[in-house]
Coordinates of N, CA and C in Angstrom, one line a residue:
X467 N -39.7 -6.4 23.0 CA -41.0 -6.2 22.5 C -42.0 -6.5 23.6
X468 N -43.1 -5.2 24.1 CA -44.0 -5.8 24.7 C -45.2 -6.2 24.1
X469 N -45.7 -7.1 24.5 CA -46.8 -7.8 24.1 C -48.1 -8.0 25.2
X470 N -49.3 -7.4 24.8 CA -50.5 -7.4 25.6 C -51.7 -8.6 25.2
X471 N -51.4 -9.7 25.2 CA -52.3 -10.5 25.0 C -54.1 -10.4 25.3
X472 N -54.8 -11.1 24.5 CA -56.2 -10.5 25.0 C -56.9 -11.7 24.6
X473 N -56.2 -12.6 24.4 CA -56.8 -14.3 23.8 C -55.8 -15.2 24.0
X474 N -56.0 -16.4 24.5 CA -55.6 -17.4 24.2 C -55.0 -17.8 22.9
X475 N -53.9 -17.9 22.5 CA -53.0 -18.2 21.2 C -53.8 -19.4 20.6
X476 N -53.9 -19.5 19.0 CA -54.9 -20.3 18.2 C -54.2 -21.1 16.9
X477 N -54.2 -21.6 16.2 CA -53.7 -22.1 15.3 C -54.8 -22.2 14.2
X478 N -54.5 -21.6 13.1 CA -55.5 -21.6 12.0 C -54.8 -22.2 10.5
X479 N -54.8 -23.5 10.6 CA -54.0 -24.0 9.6 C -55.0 -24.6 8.1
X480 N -54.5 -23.9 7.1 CA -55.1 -24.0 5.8 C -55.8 -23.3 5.7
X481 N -56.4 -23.2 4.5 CA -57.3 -22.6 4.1 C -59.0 -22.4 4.8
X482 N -59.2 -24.5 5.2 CA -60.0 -24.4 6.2 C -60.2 -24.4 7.1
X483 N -59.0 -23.7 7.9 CA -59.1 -23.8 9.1 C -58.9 -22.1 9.1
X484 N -59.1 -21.2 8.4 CA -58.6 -19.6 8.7 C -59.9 -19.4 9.4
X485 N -59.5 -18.7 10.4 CA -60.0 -17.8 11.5 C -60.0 -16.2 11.9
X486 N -61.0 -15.3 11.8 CA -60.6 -13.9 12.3 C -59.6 -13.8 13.8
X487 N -59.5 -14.7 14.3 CA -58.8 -15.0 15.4 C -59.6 -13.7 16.4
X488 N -60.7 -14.7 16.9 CA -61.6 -13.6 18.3 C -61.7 -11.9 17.7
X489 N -62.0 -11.8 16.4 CA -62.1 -10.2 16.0 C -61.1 -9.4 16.0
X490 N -59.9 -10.4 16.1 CA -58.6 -9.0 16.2 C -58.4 -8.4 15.1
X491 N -58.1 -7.1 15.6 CA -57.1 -6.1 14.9 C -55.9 -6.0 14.7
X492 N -54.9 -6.9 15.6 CA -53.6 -6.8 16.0 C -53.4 -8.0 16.1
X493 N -52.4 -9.0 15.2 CA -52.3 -10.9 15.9 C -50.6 -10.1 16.1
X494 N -50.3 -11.5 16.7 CA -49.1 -11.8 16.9 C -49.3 -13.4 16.5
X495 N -48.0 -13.4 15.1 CA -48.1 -15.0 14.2 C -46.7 -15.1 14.8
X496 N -46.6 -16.3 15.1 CA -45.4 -17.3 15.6 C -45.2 -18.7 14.8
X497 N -44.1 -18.6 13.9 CA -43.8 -19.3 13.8 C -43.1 -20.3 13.9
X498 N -43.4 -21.5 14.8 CA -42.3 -22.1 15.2 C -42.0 -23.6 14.7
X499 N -42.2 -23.8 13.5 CA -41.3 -24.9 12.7 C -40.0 -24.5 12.3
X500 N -39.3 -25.7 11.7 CA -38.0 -25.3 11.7 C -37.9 -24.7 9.8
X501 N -39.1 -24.6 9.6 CA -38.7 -24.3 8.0 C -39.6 -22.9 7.4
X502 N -39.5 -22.1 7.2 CA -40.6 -20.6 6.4 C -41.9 -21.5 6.2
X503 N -43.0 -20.2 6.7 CA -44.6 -20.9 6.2 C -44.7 -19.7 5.6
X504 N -45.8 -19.7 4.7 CA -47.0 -18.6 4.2 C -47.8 -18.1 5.1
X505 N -47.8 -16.9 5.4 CA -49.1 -16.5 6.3 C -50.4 -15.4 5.0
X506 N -51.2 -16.0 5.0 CA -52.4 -15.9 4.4 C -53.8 -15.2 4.7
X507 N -54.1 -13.4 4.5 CA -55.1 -12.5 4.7 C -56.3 -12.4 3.8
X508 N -57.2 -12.8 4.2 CA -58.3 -12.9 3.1 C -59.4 -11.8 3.8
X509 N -60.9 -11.0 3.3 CA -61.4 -11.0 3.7 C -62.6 -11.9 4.1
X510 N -63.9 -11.8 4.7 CA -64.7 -12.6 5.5 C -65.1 -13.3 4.3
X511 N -65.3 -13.0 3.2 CA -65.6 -14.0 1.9 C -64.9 -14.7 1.6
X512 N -63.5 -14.6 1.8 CA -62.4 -15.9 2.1 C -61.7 -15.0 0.3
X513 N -62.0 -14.0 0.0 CA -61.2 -12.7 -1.0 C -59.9 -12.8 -0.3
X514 N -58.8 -13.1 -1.5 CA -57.8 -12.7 -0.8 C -57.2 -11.2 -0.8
X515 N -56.4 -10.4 0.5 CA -56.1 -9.5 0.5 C -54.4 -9.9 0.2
X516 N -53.7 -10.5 0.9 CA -52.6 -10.5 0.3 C -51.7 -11.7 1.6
X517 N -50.4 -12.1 1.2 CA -50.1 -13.2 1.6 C -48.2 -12.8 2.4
X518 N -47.8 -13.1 3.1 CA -46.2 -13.3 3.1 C -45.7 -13.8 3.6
X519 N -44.1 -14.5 3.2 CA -43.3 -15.4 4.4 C -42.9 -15.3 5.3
X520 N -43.7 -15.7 6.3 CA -42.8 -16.3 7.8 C -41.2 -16.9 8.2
X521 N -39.9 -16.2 8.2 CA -39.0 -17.3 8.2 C -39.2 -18.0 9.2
X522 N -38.5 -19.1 9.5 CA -38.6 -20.2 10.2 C -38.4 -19.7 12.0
X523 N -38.9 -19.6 12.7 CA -38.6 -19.5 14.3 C -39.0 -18.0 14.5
X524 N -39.9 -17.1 13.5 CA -39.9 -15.5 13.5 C -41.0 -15.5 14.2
X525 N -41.3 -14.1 14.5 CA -42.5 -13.6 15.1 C -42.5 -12.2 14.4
X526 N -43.9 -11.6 13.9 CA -44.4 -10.6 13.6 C -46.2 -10.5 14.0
X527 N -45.6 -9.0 14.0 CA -47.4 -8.1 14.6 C -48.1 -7.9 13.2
X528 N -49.0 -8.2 12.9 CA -50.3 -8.2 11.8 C -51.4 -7.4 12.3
X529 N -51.7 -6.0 11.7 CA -52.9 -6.0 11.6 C -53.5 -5.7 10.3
X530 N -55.3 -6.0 11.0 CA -55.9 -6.7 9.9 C -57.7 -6.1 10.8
X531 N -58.6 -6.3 9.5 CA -59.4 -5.9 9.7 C -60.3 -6.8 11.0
X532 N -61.3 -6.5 11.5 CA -61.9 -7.4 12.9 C -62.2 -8.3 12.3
X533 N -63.2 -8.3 10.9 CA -63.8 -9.4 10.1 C -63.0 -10.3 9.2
X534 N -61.5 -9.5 9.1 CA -60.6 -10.3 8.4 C -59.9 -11.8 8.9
X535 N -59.4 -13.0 7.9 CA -59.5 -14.2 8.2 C -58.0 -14.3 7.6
X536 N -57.1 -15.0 9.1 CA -56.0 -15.3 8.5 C -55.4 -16.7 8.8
X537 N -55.0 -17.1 7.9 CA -54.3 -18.5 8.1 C -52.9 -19.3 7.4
X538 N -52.2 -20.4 8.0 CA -50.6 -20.6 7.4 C -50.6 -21.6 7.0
X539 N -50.0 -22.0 5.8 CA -49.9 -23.0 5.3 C -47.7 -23.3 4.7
X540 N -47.5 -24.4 4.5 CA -46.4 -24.8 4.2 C -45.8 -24.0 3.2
X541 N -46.2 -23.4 2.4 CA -46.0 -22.7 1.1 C -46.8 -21.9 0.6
X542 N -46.4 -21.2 -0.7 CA -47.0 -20.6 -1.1 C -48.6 -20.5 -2.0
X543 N -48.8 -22.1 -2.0 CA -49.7 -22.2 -2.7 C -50.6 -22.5 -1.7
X544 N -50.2 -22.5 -0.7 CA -51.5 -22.2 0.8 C -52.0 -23.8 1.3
X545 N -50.8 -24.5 0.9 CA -51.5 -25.9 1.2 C -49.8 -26.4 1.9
X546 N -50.2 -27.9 2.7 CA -49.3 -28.6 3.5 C -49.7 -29.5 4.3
X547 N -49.8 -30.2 5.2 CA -49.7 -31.0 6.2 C -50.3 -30.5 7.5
X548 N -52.0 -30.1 7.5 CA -52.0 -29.1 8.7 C -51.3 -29.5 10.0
X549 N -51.2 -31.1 9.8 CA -50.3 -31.2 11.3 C -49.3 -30.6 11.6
X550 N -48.3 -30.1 10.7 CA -47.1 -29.8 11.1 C -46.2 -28.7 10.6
X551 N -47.7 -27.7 10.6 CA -47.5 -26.2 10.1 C -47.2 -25.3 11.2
X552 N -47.7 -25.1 12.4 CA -46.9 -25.3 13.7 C -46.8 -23.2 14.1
X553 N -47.6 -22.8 13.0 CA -47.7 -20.9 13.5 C -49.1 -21.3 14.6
X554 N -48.7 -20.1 15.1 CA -49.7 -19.9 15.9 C -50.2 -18.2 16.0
X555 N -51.4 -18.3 15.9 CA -51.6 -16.5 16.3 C -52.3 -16.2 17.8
X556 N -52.4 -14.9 18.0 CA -52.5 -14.4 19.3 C -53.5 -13.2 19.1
X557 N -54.3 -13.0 19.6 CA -55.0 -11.4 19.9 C -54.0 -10.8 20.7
X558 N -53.7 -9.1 20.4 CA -52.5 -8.9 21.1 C -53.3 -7.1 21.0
X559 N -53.1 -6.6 21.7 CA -53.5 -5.3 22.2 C -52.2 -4.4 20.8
X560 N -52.6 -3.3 20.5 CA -51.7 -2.5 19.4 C -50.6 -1.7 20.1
X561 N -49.6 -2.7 19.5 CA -48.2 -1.8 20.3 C -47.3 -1.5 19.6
X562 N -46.2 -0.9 20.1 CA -45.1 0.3 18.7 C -43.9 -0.7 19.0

């Protein structure tokens, strides 16, 4: 997989911590605990658009609108221990 980074990798944990991550269009979510998180798409009103599981050590390409806000939490009910939720996202250029 190539990957074109265009930000410094960010961590947006909970609900209060969701971020458009630098206006991207394209994240790259990493997650790297040893257990599945929730990754969580809202629009800028904090609306949700829709939500899915991360297994445990995965990586997937997201895109999402520039003004869209995403963030990971332990579960499905969008809540956990922000310390030790442990995805990270990336601004990443659009690749196949």
């Amino acid at each position: 997989m190539l990957i074109n980074p265009l930000a410094p990798l960010t961590n947006a944990n909970l609900n209060a911590g969701k971020s458009n991550i630098s206006n991207a269009k394209c994240v790259l979510v990493v997650n790297g605990a040893d257990s599945k998180r929730t990754i969580f798409l809202t629009d800028s009103g904090g609306t949700a658009i829709g939500s899915f599981t991360l297994p445990r050590y995965a990586m997937v390409k997201v895109t999402k609108g520039k003004n869209d806000l995403l963030y990971a939490a332990e579960n499905a009910a969008g809540t956990g221990d922000a310390n030790s939720i442990f995805v990270t996202f990336t601004k990443i250029a659009f690749t196949d």
